[in-house]
PDB file of C-alpha atoms in Angstrom:
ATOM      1  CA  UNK A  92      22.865 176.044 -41.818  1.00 64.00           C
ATOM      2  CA  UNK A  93      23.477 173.508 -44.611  1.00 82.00           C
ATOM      3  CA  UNK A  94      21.670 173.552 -48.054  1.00 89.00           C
ATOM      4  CA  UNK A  95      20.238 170.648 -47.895  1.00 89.00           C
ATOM      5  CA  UNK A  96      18.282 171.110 -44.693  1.00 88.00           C
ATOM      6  CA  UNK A  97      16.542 174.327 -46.993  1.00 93.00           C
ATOM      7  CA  UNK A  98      14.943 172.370 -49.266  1.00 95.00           C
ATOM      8  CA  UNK A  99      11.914 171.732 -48.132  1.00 96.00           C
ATOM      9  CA  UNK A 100       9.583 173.708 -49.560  1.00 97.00           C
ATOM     10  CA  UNK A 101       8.720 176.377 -46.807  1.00 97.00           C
ATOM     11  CA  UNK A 102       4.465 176.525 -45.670  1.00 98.00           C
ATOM     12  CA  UNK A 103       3.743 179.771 -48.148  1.00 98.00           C
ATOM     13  CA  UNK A 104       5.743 177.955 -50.684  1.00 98.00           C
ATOM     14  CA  UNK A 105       3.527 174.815 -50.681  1.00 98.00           C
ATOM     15  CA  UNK A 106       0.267 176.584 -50.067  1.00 98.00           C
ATOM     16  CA  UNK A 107       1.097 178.712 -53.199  1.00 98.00           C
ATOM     17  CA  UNK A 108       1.856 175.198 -54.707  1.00 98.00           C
ATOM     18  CA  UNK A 109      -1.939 174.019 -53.883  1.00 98.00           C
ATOM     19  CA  UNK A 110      -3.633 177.117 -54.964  1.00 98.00           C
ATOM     20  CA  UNK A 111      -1.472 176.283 -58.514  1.00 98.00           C
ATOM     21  CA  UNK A 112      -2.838 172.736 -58.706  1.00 98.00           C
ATOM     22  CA  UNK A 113      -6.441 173.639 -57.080  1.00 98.00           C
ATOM     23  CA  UNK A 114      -6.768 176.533 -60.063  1.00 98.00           C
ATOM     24  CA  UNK A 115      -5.028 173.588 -62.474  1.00 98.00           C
ATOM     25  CA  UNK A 116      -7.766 171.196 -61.720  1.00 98.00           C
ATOM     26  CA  UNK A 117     -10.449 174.133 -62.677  1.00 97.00           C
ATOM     27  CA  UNK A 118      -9.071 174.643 -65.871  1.00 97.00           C
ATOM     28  CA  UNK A 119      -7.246 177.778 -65.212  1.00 97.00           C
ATOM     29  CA  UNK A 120      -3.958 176.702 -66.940  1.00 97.00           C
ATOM     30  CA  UNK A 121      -2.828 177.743 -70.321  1.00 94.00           C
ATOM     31  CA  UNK A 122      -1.760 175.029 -72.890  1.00 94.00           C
ATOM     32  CA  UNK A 123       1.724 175.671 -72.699  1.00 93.00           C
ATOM     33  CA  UNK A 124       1.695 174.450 -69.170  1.00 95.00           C
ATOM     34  CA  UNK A 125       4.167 171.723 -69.189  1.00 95.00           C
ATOM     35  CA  UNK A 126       2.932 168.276 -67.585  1.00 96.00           C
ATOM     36  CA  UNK A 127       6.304 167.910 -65.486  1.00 96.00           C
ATOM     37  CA  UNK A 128       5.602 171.463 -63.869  1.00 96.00           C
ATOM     38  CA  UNK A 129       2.412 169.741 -62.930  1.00 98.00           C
ATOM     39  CA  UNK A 130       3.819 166.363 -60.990  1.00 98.00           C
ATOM     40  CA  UNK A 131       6.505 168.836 -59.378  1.00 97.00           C
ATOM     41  CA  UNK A 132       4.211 170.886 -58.364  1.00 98.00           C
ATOM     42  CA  UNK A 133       1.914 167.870 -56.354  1.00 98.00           C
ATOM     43  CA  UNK A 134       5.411 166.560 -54.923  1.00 98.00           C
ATOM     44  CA  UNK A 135       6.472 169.688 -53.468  1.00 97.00           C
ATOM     45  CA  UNK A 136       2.783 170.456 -52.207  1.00 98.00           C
ATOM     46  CA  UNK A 137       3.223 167.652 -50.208  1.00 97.00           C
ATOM     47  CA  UNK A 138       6.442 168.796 -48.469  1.00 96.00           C
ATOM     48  CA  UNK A 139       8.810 166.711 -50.728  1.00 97.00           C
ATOM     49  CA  UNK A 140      12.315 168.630 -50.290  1.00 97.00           C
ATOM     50  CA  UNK A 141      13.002 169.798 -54.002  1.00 96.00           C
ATOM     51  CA  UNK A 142      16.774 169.261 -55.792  1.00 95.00           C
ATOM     52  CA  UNK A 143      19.323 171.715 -56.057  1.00 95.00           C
ATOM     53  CA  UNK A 144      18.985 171.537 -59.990  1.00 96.00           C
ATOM     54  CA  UNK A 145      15.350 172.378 -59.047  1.00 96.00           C
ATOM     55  CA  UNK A 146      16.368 175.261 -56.824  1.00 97.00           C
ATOM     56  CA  UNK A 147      18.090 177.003 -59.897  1.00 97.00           C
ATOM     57  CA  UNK A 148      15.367 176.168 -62.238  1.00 97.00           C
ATOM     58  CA  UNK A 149      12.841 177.924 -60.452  1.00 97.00           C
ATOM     59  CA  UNK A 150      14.865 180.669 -59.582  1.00 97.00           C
ATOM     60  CA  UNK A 151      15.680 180.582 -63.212  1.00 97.00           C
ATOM     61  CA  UNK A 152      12.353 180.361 -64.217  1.00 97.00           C
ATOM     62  CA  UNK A 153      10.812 183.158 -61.436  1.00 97.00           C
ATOM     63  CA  UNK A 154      13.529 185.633 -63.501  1.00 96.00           C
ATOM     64  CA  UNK A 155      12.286 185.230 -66.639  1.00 96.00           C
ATOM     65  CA  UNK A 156       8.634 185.573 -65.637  1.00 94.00           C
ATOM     66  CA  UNK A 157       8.288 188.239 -63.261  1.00 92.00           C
ATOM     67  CA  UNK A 158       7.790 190.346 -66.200  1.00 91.00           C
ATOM     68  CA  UNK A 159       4.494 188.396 -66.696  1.00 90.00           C
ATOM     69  CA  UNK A 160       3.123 189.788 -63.839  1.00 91.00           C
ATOM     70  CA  UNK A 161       0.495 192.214 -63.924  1.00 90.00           C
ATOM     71  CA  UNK A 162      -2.027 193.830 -61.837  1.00 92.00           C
ATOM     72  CA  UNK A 163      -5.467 191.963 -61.787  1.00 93.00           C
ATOM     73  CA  UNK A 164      -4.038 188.937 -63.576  1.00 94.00           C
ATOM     74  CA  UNK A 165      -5.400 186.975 -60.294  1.00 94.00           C
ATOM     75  CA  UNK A 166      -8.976 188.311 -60.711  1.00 94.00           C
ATOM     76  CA  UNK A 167      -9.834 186.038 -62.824  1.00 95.00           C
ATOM     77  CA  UNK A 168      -6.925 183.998 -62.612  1.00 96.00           C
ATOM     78  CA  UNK A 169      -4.784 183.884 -65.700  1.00 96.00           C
ATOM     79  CA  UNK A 170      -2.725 180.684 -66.959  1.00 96.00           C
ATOM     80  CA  UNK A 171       0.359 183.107 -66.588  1.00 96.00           C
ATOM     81  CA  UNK A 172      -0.962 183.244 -63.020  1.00 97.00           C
ATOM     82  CA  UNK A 173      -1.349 179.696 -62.587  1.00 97.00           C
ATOM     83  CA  UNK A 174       1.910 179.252 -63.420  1.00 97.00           C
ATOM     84  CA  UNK A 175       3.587 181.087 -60.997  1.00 97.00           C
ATOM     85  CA  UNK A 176       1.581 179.462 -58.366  1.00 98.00           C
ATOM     86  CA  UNK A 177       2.694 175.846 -60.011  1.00 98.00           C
ATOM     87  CA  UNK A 178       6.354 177.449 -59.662  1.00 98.00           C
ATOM     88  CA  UNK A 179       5.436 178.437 -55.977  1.00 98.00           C
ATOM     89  CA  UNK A 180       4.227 182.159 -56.174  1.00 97.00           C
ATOM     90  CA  UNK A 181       5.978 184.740 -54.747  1.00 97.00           C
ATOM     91  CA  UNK A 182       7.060 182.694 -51.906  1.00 98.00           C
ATOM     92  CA  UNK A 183       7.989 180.435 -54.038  1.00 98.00           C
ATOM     93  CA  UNK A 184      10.501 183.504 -55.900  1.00 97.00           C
ATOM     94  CA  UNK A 185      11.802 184.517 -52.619  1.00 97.00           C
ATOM     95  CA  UNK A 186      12.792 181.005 -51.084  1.00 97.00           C
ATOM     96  CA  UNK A 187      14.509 179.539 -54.810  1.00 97.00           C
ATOM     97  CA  UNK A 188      16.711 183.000 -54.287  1.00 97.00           C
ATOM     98  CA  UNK A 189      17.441 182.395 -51.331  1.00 96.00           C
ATOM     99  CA  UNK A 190      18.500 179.152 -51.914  1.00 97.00           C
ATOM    100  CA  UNK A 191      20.052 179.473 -55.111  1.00 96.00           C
ATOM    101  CA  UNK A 192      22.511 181.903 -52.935  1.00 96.00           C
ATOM    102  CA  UNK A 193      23.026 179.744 -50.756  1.00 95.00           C
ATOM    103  CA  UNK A 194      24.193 177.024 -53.882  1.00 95.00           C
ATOM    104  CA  UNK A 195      26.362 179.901 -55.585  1.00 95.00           C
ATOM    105  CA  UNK A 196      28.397 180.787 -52.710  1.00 94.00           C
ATOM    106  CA  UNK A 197      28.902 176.822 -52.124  1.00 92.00           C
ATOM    107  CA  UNK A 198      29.993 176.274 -55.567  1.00 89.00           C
ATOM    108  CA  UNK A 199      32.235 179.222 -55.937  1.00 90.00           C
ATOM    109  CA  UNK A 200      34.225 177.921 -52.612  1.00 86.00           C
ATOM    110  CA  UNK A 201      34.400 174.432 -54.438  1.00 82.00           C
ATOM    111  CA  UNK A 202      35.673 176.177 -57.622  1.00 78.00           C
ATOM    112  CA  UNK A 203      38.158 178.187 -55.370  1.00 75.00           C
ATOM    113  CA  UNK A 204      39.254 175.124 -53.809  1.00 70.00           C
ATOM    114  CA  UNK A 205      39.694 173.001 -57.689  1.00 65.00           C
ATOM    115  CA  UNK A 206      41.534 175.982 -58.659  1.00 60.00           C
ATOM    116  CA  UNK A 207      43.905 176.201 -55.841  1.00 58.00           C
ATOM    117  CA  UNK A 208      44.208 172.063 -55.949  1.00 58.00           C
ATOM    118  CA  UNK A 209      44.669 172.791 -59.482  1.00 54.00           C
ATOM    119  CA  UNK A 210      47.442 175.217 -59.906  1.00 57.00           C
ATOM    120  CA  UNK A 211      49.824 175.284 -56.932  1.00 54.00           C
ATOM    121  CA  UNK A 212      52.467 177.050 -58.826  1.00 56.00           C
ATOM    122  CA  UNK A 213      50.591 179.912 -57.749  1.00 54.00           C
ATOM    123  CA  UNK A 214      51.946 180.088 -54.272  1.00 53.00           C
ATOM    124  CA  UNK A 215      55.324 179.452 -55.114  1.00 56.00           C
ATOM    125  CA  UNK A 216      58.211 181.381 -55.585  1.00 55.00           C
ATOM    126  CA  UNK A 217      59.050 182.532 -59.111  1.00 57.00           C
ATOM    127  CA  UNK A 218      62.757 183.978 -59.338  1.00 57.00           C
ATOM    128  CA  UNK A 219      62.017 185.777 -62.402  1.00 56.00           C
ATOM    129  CA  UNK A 220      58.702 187.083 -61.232  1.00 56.00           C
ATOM    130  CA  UNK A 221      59.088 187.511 -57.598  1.00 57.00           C
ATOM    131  CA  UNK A 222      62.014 190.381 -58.230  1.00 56.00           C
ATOM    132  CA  UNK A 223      62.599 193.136 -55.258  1.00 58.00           C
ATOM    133  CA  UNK A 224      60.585 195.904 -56.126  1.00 59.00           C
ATOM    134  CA  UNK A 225      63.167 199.113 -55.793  1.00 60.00           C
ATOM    135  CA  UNK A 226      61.305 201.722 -53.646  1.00 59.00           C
ATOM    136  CA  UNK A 227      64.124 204.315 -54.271  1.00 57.00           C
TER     137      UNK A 227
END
């Protein structure tokens, strides 16, 4: 399955996305909230696939703030709450992992491949290096 056909935002992902921008709308949101986050946030809510660089910014972003998380902080909603709807909520944490997996595993076979393309005296024979070892 190819990256790029994971990108679209996923249903829970997008209806954690509306609940965000619903709750934004209220007033709910803190004032650190960045406008950006906001416009994402409507894009993706409406099934717009996201970027890769998006993909490791929220899975960037879910890392640092899981620690935010606390029990009741959804009753009433908190603007650290908010957030993590705006950033896709829990399904929103899951899918950018997944993802974001999916984008490291890709780019480590590219750097594999540069490095190989790059330095194909490693696969050659080396008098001085490539001695008989003496098993006596």
């Amino acid at each position: 399955m190819s990256i790029e056909s994971n990108l679209t935002p996923p249903q829970g992902v997008r209806e954690a996305l509306r609940r965000g921008l619903k709750l934004h709308e209220a007033g709910a949101s803190g004032p650190g909230l960045q406008p950006e986050t906001v416009a994402w946030a409507r894009r993706m809510a409406s099934g717009e696939p996201a970027s890769r660089e998006k993909i490791i910014k929220m899975r960037a972003w879910h890392a640092r703030h899981a620690v935010d998380r606390r029990p009741g902080w959804d009753n009433p909603p908190t603007p650290g709450y908010v957030a993590w709807l705006l950033w896709g909520g829990e399904p929103g944490r899951v899918w950018s992992e997944k993802v974001g997996e999916m984008i490291d595993r890709e780019e480590a076979g590219k750097a594999m491949s540069n490095e190989t393309k790059a330095k194909p005296e490693r696969f050659t024979s080396n008098p001085a290096r490539d001695l008989p070892l003496n098993t006596t």
